[in-house]
Structures are given as C-alpha cells and as structure tokens.
Short mmCIF file of C-alpha atoms in Angstrom, two decimals:
data_model
loop_
_atom_site.label_atom_id
_atom_site.label_comp_id
_atom_site.label_asym_id
_atom_site.label_seq_id
_atom_site.Cartn_x
_atom_site.Cartn_y
_atom_site.Cartn_z
CA MET A 10 0.00 0.00 0.00
CA ASN A 11 1.55 3.30 -1.09
CA GLU A 12 -1.35 5.62 -0.17
CA LEU A 13 -3.61 6.18 2.83
CA GLU A 14 -6.62 8.48 2.68
CA LEU A 15 -7.13 10.70 5.75
CA LYS A 16 -10.34 12.21 7.09
CA TYR A 17 -9.03 15.75 6.58
CA GLY A 18 -5.85 17.81 6.87
CA CYS A 19 -4.84 20.11 9.74
CA ASN A 20 -8.44 21.34 9.96
CA PRO A 21 -11.81 19.81 8.95
CA ASN A 22 -12.18 22.20 6.01
CA GLN A 23 -8.89 21.04 4.46
CA LYS A 24 -9.92 18.24 2.10
CA PRO A 25 -8.92 16.02 0.41
CA SER A 26 -6.10 14.68 2.57
CA ARG A 27 -3.80 11.69 2.28
CA ILE A 28 -0.29 10.41 2.89
CA TYR A 29 1.46 8.60 0.05
CA MET A 30 4.82 7.60 -1.41
CA GLU A 31 5.73 9.51 -4.58
CA ASN A 32 8.10 6.81 -5.86
CA GLY A 33 5.42 4.13 -5.83
CA ALA A 34 6.96 2.25 -2.91
CA ASP A 35 4.85 0.96 -0.07
CA LEU A 36 4.26 3.16 2.95
CA PRO A 37 6.62 2.20 5.81
CA ILE A 38 3.71 1.96 8.26
CA LYS A 39 0.70 -0.23 9.04
CA VAL A 40 -2.32 1.09 10.90
CA LEU A 41 -3.20 -1.69 13.33
CA ASN A 42 -6.11 0.15 14.96
CA GLY A 43 -8.03 3.41 14.70
CA LYS A 44 -7.85 6.02 11.94
CA PRO A 45 -4.91 8.40 12.50
CA GLY A 46 -5.22 11.91 11.11
CA TYR A 47 -2.91 14.38 9.40
CA ILE A 48 -1.47 15.88 12.60
CA ASN A 49 -1.26 12.42 14.19
CA PHE A 50 1.07 11.32 11.40
CA LEU A 51 3.17 14.48 11.64
CA ASP A 52 3.65 13.80 15.35
CA ALA A 53 4.24 10.09 14.75
CA PHE A 54 6.92 10.49 12.08
CA ASN A 55 8.78 13.25 13.93
CA GLY A 56 8.54 11.36 17.20
CA TRP A 57 9.75 8.11 15.65
CA GLN A 58 12.87 9.82 14.29
CA LEU A 59 13.55 11.31 17.72
CA VAL A 60 13.31 8.03 19.67
CA ARG A 61 15.21 6.09 17.02
CA GLU A 62 18.11 8.54 17.33
CA LEU A 63 17.98 8.57 21.13
CA LYS A 64 18.21 4.77 21.15
CA ALA A 65 21.13 4.81 18.70
CA ALA A 66 23.00 7.50 20.67
CA THR A 67 22.53 6.06 24.17
CA GLY A 68 21.84 2.36 23.68
CA LEU A 69 18.74 2.73 25.87
CA PRO A 70 15.05 2.34 25.00
CA ALA A 71 13.50 5.74 24.34
CA ALA A 72 10.06 7.34 24.30
CA THR A 73 8.62 10.71 23.48
CA SER A 74 5.29 12.44 24.06
CA PHE A 75 4.38 14.70 21.12
CA LYS A 76 1.82 17.51 20.81
CA HIS A 77 1.33 19.70 17.75
CA VAL A 78 4.55 18.61 16.04
CA SER A 79 6.83 19.31 19.02
CA PRO A 80 7.77 17.04 21.93
CA ALA A 81 6.28 17.74 25.34
CA GLY A 82 8.74 15.24 26.80
CA ALA A 83 11.43 12.77 25.76
CA ALA A 84 13.39 10.25 27.80
CA VAL A 85 15.46 7.09 27.87
CA GLY A 86 14.72 4.00 29.95
CA LEU A 87 16.54 4.62 33.20
CA PRO A 88 14.94 3.25 36.41
CA LEU A 89 12.60 5.59 38.27
CA THR A 90 13.23 6.70 41.82
CA GLU A 91 10.44 6.27 44.37
CA ILE A 92 9.62 9.99 44.14
CA GLU A 93 9.62 9.95 40.34
CA SER A 94 7.25 6.97 40.33
CA LYS A 95 4.91 8.93 42.57
CA ILE A 96 4.91 12.21 40.64
CA TYR A 97 4.41 10.34 37.36
CA TRP A 98 1.42 8.41 38.84
CA VAL A 99 2.95 4.97 38.20
CA ASP A 100 3.85 3.98 41.77
CA ASP A 101 0.96 1.47 41.82
CA LEU A 102 2.19 -0.48 38.79
CA GLY A 103 5.13 -2.28 40.38
CA GLU A 104 8.40 -2.73 38.54
CA LEU A 105 8.38 -1.16 35.09
CA SER A 106 10.23 -2.30 31.99
CA PRO A 107 12.95 0.05 30.67
CA LEU A 108 10.63 1.12 27.83
CA ALA A 109 7.78 1.80 30.25
CA SER A 110 10.15 3.83 32.43
CA ALA A 111 11.10 5.87 29.36
CA TYR A 112 7.47 6.68 28.58
CA ALA A 113 6.61 7.40 32.22
CA ARG A 114 9.45 9.95 32.19
CA ALA A 115 8.49 11.42 28.82
CA ARG A 116 4.85 11.77 29.82
CA GLY A 117 5.62 12.96 33.35
CA ALA A 118 8.00 15.78 32.48
CA ASP A 119 5.15 18.13 31.50
CA ARG A 120 1.86 16.39 32.15
CA MET A 121 -0.18 19.46 31.29
CA SER A 122 1.30 19.63 27.77
CA SER A 123 1.25 15.83 27.30
CA PHE A 124 -2.53 15.61 27.76
CA GLY A 125 -3.84 14.08 24.51
CA ASP A 126 -0.36 13.26 23.20
CA PHE A 127 0.88 11.06 20.39
CA ILE A 128 3.45 8.56 21.67
CA SER A 129 6.56 7.27 19.90
CA LEU A 130 8.49 4.25 21.19
CA SER A 131 11.91 3.07 20.04
CA ASP A 132 11.27 -0.60 20.87
CA VAL A 133 8.49 -3.16 20.60
CA CYS A 134 5.69 -2.00 22.91
CA ASP A 135 5.46 -4.38 25.87
CA VAL A 136 2.65 -4.96 28.34
CA SER A 137 4.27 -2.79 30.99
CA THR A 138 4.28 0.20 28.64
CA ALA A 139 0.78 -0.51 27.32
CA LYS A 140 -0.60 -0.46 30.88
CA ILE A 141 0.69 3.09 31.36
CA ILE A 142 -0.65 4.21 27.99
CA LYS A 143 -4.04 2.65 28.77
CA ARG A 144 -4.65 4.99 31.71
CA GLU A 145 -3.52 8.23 30.05
CA VAL A 146 -5.46 10.56 27.74
CA SER A 147 -3.67 10.02 24.44
CA ASP A 148 -4.42 10.04 20.70
CA GLY A 149 -2.18 7.21 19.60
CA VAL A 150 1.15 5.45 19.50
CA ILE A 151 3.78 4.47 16.93
CA ALA A 152 6.31 1.68 17.55
CA PRO A 153 8.29 -0.90 15.55
CA GLY A 154 6.03 -3.64 16.93
CA TYR A 155 3.70 -4.74 19.72
CA GLU A 156 3.55 -7.74 21.99
CA PRO A 157 0.20 -9.51 21.37
CA GLU A 158 -1.17 -8.75 24.86
CA ALA A 159 0.02 -5.15 24.66
CA LEU A 160 -1.74 -4.71 21.32
CA GLU A 161 -5.02 -6.01 22.76
CA ILE A 162 -4.73 -3.57 25.67
CA LEU A 163 -4.22 -0.66 23.27
CA LYS A 164 -6.98 -1.74 20.87
CA ALA A 165 -9.48 -1.57 23.72
CA LYS A 166 -8.61 2.06 24.50
CA LYS A 167 -11.01 4.90 23.52
CA GLY A 168 -13.82 2.46 22.83
CA GLY A 169 -11.72 0.62 20.28
CA LYS A 170 -10.74 3.77 18.33
CA TYR A 171 -7.25 4.33 19.73
CA ASN A 172 -4.68 4.88 16.97
CA VAL A 173 -1.98 2.20 16.83
CA ILE A 174 0.68 2.45 14.13
CA GLU A 175 3.46 -0.03 13.40
CA ILE A 176 6.50 1.35 11.56
CA ASP A 177 9.13 -0.61 9.66
CA PRO A 178 12.32 -0.03 11.70
CA ASN A 179 14.43 -0.73 8.60
CA TYR A 180 12.80 2.00 6.51
CA VAL A 181 15.31 4.54 5.16
CA PRO A 182 13.84 7.73 3.63
CA GLU A 183 15.16 9.40 0.51
CA PRO A 184 18.16 11.70 1.17
CA VAL A 185 16.33 14.72 -0.25
CA GLU A 186 12.98 15.85 1.20
CA HIS A 187 10.28 18.12 -0.21
CA LYS A 188 7.27 20.05 1.03
CA GLN A 189 4.93 22.61 -0.44
CA VAL A 190 4.01 26.03 0.91
CA PHE A 191 1.58 28.24 -1.04
CA GLY A 192 1.92 25.99 -4.06
CA VAL A 193 5.70 26.33 -4.10
CA THR A 194 7.83 23.22 -3.58
CA PHE A 195 10.74 23.42 -1.16
CA GLU A 196 13.61 20.96 -1.36
CA GLN A 197 16.45 20.23 1.06
CA GLY A 198 18.74 17.45 2.14
CA ARG A 199 17.48 15.53 5.15
CA ASN A 200 19.10 16.45 8.46
CA GLU A 201 21.12 13.27 8.96
CA LEU A 202 23.38 14.85 11.60
CA LYS A 203 24.57 12.25 14.11
CA ILE A 204 24.51 13.51 17.69
CA ASP A 205 26.63 11.53 20.14
CA ARG A 206 29.33 12.06 22.76
CA ASP A 207 31.85 13.14 20.12
CA PHE A 208 29.51 16.03 19.31
CA LEU A 209 30.30 17.52 22.74
CA GLY A 210 34.09 17.69 22.46
CA ASN A 211 34.63 21.46 22.11
CA VAL A 212 34.32 22.69 25.73
CA VAL A 213 34.97 26.45 25.74
CA THR A 214 34.60 27.32 29.43
CA GLU A 215 37.10 27.23 32.28
CA ASN A 216 35.25 24.22 33.70
CA LYS A 217 35.96 21.39 31.26
CA GLU A 218 34.40 18.56 33.29
CA ILE A 219 31.23 17.04 31.80
CA PRO A 220 30.53 13.63 33.38
CA ASP A 221 29.04 10.84 31.29
CA SER A 222 25.61 11.22 32.90
CA ALA A 223 25.55 14.89 31.88
CA LYS A 224 26.64 13.97 28.35
CA ILE A 225 23.63 11.65 28.09
CA ASP A 226 21.39 14.51 29.24
CA LEU A 227 22.96 16.91 26.72
CA ILE A 228 22.49 14.34 23.96
CA ILE A 229 18.83 13.98 24.97
CA SER A 230 18.37 17.74 24.91
CA LEU A 231 20.01 18.16 21.48
CA ILE A 232 18.22 15.25 19.77
CA THR A 233 14.96 16.51 21.26
CA LEU A 234 15.67 19.97 19.83
CA LYS A 235 16.39 18.46 16.41
CA TYR A 236 12.66 17.59 16.22
CA THR A 237 11.23 20.60 18.09
CA GLN A 238 9.73 23.61 16.31
CA SER A 239 12.31 26.43 16.46
CA ASN A 240 13.35 28.56 18.22
CA SER A 241 13.77 25.96 20.94
CA VAL A 242 15.60 25.25 24.19
CA CYS A 243 15.57 22.04 26.25
CA TYR A 244 16.51 21.38 29.89
CA ALA A 245 17.35 17.76 30.76
CA LYS A 246 18.26 15.80 33.86
CA GLY A 247 18.46 12.15 34.87
CA GLY A 248 17.85 10.74 31.41
CA GLN A 249 14.91 12.89 30.39
CA ALA A 250 13.86 16.28 29.12
CA ILE A 251 12.39 18.24 32.04
CA GLY A 252 11.50 21.47 30.24
CA ILE A 253 11.06 22.24 26.53
CA GLY A 254 10.48 25.71 25.10
CA ALA A 255 9.32 25.49 21.47
CA GLY A 256 8.42 27.85 18.65
CA GLN A 257 9.31 31.14 20.30
CA GLN A 258 10.53 34.11 18.29
CA SER A 259 13.00 35.16 21.00
CA ARG A 260 15.62 32.84 22.48
CA ILE A 261 15.31 34.31 25.98
CA HIS A 262 11.58 33.55 25.88
CA CYS A 263 12.45 29.94 24.96
CA THR A 264 14.85 29.77 27.88
CA ARG A 265 12.29 31.25 30.28
CA LEU A 266 9.44 29.01 29.09
CA ALA A 267 11.53 25.84 29.25
CA GLY A 268 13.00 26.94 32.59
CA GLN A 269 9.55 27.45 34.09
CA LYS A 270 8.58 23.93 33.00
CA ALA A 271 11.80 22.54 34.48
CA ASP A 272 11.03 24.39 37.73
CA ASN A 273 7.52 22.93 37.81
CA TRP A 274 8.95 19.44 37.28
CA PHE A 275 11.19 19.86 40.31
CA LEU A 276 8.55 21.61 42.44
CA ARG A 277 6.28 18.59 41.98
CA GLN A 278 8.85 16.65 44.02
CA ALA A 279 8.70 19.04 47.01
CA PRO A 280 7.23 17.65 50.27
CA GLN A 281 4.46 20.25 50.15
CA VAL A 282 3.26 18.76 46.86
CA LEU A 283 3.89 15.10 47.66
CA ASN A 284 1.82 15.43 50.84
CA LEU A 285 -1.27 16.89 49.15
CA GLN A 286 -4.40 14.88 49.99
CA PHE A 287 -6.85 14.74 47.09
CA VAL A 288 -10.52 13.95 47.41
CA ASP A 289 -11.49 10.40 46.50
CA GLY A 290 -12.29 9.72 42.87
CA ILE A 291 -10.56 12.78 41.45
CA LYS A 292 -9.45 12.27 37.84
CA ARG A 293 -5.79 12.19 36.90
CA ALA A 294 -6.04 15.30 34.74
CA ASP A 295 -7.79 17.17 37.56
CA ARG A 296 -4.95 16.22 39.92
CA ASP A 297 -2.43 17.55 37.41
CA ASN A 298 -4.37 20.80 37.04
CA ALA A 299 -4.64 21.15 40.81
CA ILE A 300 -0.90 20.66 41.28
CA ASP A 301 -0.19 23.19 38.55
CA LEU A 302 -2.41 25.69 40.37
CA TYR A 303 -0.86 24.87 43.72
CA ILE A 304 2.71 25.51 42.64
CA GLY A 305 1.68 28.56 40.60
CA ASP A 306 0.35 31.94 41.60
CA GLU A 307 -3.30 31.05 41.05
CA TYR A 308 -3.66 29.01 44.24
CA MET A 309 -4.52 32.06 46.33
CA ASP A 310 -7.59 32.54 44.13
CA VAL A 311 -8.63 28.92 44.74
CA LEU A 312 -8.31 29.47 48.49
CA ALA A 313 -10.27 32.70 48.33
CA ASP A 314 -13.36 31.27 46.63
CA GLY A 315 -13.37 28.03 48.62
CA ALA A 316 -12.95 25.84 45.53
CA TRP A 317 -10.20 23.87 47.27
CA GLU A 318 -12.90 21.73 48.94
CA ASN A 319 -13.68 20.16 45.54
CA ILE A 320 -10.04 19.12 45.15
CA PHE A 321 -8.40 18.46 48.51
CA LYS A 322 -9.48 16.56 51.62
CA VAL A 323 -7.52 18.95 53.79
CA LYS A 324 -6.92 22.63 53.03
CA PRO A 325 -3.25 22.88 52.02
CA SER A 326 -1.11 25.71 53.30
CA VAL A 327 0.20 28.19 50.77
CA PHE A 328 3.46 27.17 49.10
CA THR A 329 5.23 30.50 49.54
CA ALA A 330 7.64 32.06 47.08
CA GLU A 331 10.42 31.76 49.67
CA GLU A 332 9.72 28.05 50.17
CA LYS A 333 9.68 27.44 46.40
CA ARG A 334 12.98 29.25 45.92
CA ALA A 335 14.59 27.29 48.76
CA TRP A 336 13.42 24.03 47.21
CA MET A 337 14.47 24.93 43.66
CA ASP A 338 17.96 25.81 44.93
CA LYS A 339 18.35 22.06 45.56
CA ASN A 340 17.99 21.31 41.84
CA THR A 341 21.53 21.00 40.51
CA ASP A 342 23.50 19.45 37.64
CA VAL A 343 20.82 20.23 35.04
CA ALA A 344 21.83 20.11 31.35
CA LEU A 345 20.68 22.68 28.80
CA GLY A 346 20.69 22.52 25.01
CA SER A 347 19.84 25.25 22.52
CA ASP A 348 19.10 24.78 18.82
CA ALA A 349 20.97 27.99 17.93
CA PHE A 350 23.51 30.24 19.61
CA PHE A 351 22.71 32.27 22.70
CA PRO A 352 22.99 35.93 21.65
CA PHE A 353 23.29 37.24 25.21
CA GLY A 354 24.37 36.05 28.64
CA ASP A 355 20.85 36.64 29.97
CA ASN A 356 19.93 33.13 28.81
CA ILE A 357 22.67 31.69 31.03
CA GLU A 358 21.52 33.86 33.96
CA ARG A 359 18.01 32.44 33.59
CA ALA A 360 19.31 28.90 33.18
CA HIS A 361 21.33 29.24 36.39
CA LYS A 362 18.09 29.85 38.33
CA SER A 363 16.92 26.38 37.26
CA GLY A 364 20.08 24.57 38.35
CA VAL A 365 21.85 24.35 34.99
CA LYS A 366 25.51 23.31 35.15
CA TYR A 367 26.10 21.91 31.64
CA VAL A 368 25.32 23.69 28.37
CA ALA A 369 25.50 22.74 24.68
CA GLU A 370 24.88 25.30 21.96
CA PRO A 371 26.28 25.96 18.47
CA GLY A 372 28.26 29.11 19.27
CA GLY A 373 28.92 31.72 16.62
CA SER A 374 27.40 34.81 18.24
CA ILE A 375 29.38 38.06 18.20
CA ARG A 376 28.82 37.98 21.97
CA ASP A 377 30.12 34.45 22.54
CA ASP A 378 32.71 35.89 24.92
CA HIS A 379 29.96 37.37 27.10
CA VAL A 380 28.05 34.06 27.14
CA ILE A 381 31.25 32.19 28.08
CA ASP A 382 32.04 34.71 30.83
CA THR A 383 28.55 34.27 32.27
CA CYS A 384 29.02 30.49 32.32
CA ASN A 385 32.40 30.94 34.03
CA LYS A 386 30.78 33.12 36.67
CA TYR A 387 28.64 30.13 37.72
CA ASN A 388 31.30 27.45 37.07
CA MET A 389 29.23 25.94 34.26
CA ALA A 390 30.76 23.73 31.58
CA MET A 391 29.68 24.71 28.07
CA CYS A 392 30.51 23.13 24.74
CA PHE A 393 30.11 24.67 21.29
CA THR A 394 28.72 22.12 18.84
CA GLY A 395 29.21 24.30 15.77
CA ILE A 396 25.93 23.02 14.26
CA ARG A 397 22.52 24.70 14.30
CA LEU A 398 19.45 22.49 14.82
CA PHE A 399 16.54 24.51 13.41
CA HIS A 400 13.42 22.50 12.63
CA HIS A 401 10.39 23.84 10.73
#
C-alpha cells in the first residue's frame, strides 16, 4: 500500500487529505487500529525519528510524548526513583520495563502539555508500557512492533478507536525531502546529523568537566531539539527532558518558558506537593491541574473562593515564594541545550536559576565571549557544537 486516505488535513475544512509515497513504494507503516489523522502522522513520524536517534546514541530504549509537532517530553529508559514513580502516577504499577520507564518519564515531564499526546516508542511495545498508555489521555502510538497482549490492551482504548501504528524499523527515507508552501515546492537534504558524545568535544569554558551522565542529558536535549519547532531550548536531567520551550521568536523567551517547566517538574517533588491529599475519585487530569495551580500563583484565588474543597481533603497551606525558591535551589546538575547560539548572557543567567551546570549550543554569536564569561561566573561547563538544529 503506497497511499492512505485521511479524514481531513490540519483542519476539517482542508480536504482532500492523504499520505502517500511519490516513488510508488509501499508506505513504511501499518495502521493496526483506529484512523490516524494528518497531525497524528506528523507527530508520529517526527517522534519516531527522535526516539530512534535517542536509542542509537545512548543504547537505551526511548520514548517521546508529542503535541502539535513538538515534543512535550522525551526520555530514555533509566529506572525511576520512588519519588519519580509517585509524581508520574505509576507507583501502583510495580516494577516497570525500561521502555515503560522511558514513557513514564516522557509523559511525566510536563503532564499538562502531554494531555492528549501522540506517543513514539523506540522498541516493541510491551505490556508494561501498554498499561501506562491505557490509563492516560492520548491520541495514539507508533512503535516498531507490539507484543500480542500489549496490542489487545491498546486496541481496547477509547472504545476501540485508539490509533496504533506499526512502523518498519528498517525503513530509510530518501536523502532529499520536499514540502509545499503556497503551491511552491521546497527541497532540502534531510538532516542526517549524528549527535553523540563526540559532538560535545569542544568545551569552551574554564570548567571542562562534563561527566558521562551529563553527556547523556545533553544528547537527549540536542536530539529533542532536532525535532522541536524552532526557536527551541531544552533542559534535561536524569535521562529525560524536564522542560522544553518550542516555537518562540526570541531565544530568551524559549529559555524562560523551558525553565519554568523545568522548575515545575522539580517543584512537583517538594514535600508540600507530595503530601497533598486529594478527594477520593478525582481524575488524573484534575490532579495535574490542581498541582499546577498549587505551585503557581493562582492558588490564592482557589483558596479565596473556597474551591479547594472540591479538590483536597484537607486545606493545604500556601506554598510560599520563599519556600519554592529554597526548594528549587536544591535542583543542581541540570543540562541545557539550545538549537541555535545564545545571543546574550541573559539566557545563562536564567538557566542558572533552574540549576543548569552543563550547556551545549552551536556558538557563533558576536557575543560568545559574554556568554562564556557568564558560564564561568557560575562554574558551568559549556561546549560549542558548531551546528545549528533549526526545525520547521
């Protein structure tokens, strides 16, 4: 089969819509369940490239959670700590497979943005991973295969309409890619850049020490950025992206947005949040929304109108700005990647507030010396990759 008709394009008024192979070859995918749409396939194909490259670079199973053609989270299959299992809502599932751990991390980094995601998995989807997917609000999944029991679990999701795509892991696309905008065809060579530890060799700061764990995090951040709508910045720690800023016109706004998400990820691990007592029967998404309110500035409004009684068994005390700052100061050794050079040191100043110690960016700004000096001020180690990673 070299063509698949879709219900519509990006919007219901955009018809006809299809995906097809121009060279007459078969499509590299099989739809095992559901009827994926235009945006589903954009997320699936971008996400598959991301996890395939993460697996190749680290040797670990990888997963990503995509929304609107940018990742909300990406991770490799490192074991979860007890606290991570709790904040990702998987502490009741027992021991997870490495692939399931990767998806729990990818989904848990930014649960607000991952709501209704499209999932990409580097390895055959196992039962452990399918059980996590079953309980989350999601549009679909792409993987190189599915264990029979895992496939049955996924087919039963969304009343039997959950989108399940199998991709040929041996498929190699043409070296030149095309797309049309306003009736005009654009052509470019595919971005086949290999990102690995050798990519991080040019350390330009006084601190030259980047441990292997930080190199993995930098690799995760850079491969994630390779498939994130530009401008983009990614914070990573412990084998996963913890904050992604995508599609901003200003780099400092990317750094702030991603930094705020990284801060929220770490604030969710604070005792004040872990000890929240929710009312019985509250939905997972409502818990996520409540936590987001609690660690944000809107919680005072919830207290004022008494709405907390619909969420919590016991009225939580206010998580003060001073308490948040004291907790966030404990977040250290965070890695930060940028898809293009930092034009000013203000990006490093903002990154420092979120515990960043390791940085990877292309370099090439006329103010590189200022950016390097700012890193030196905080004893950060920064490498210049020399390669931009724009994605549009």
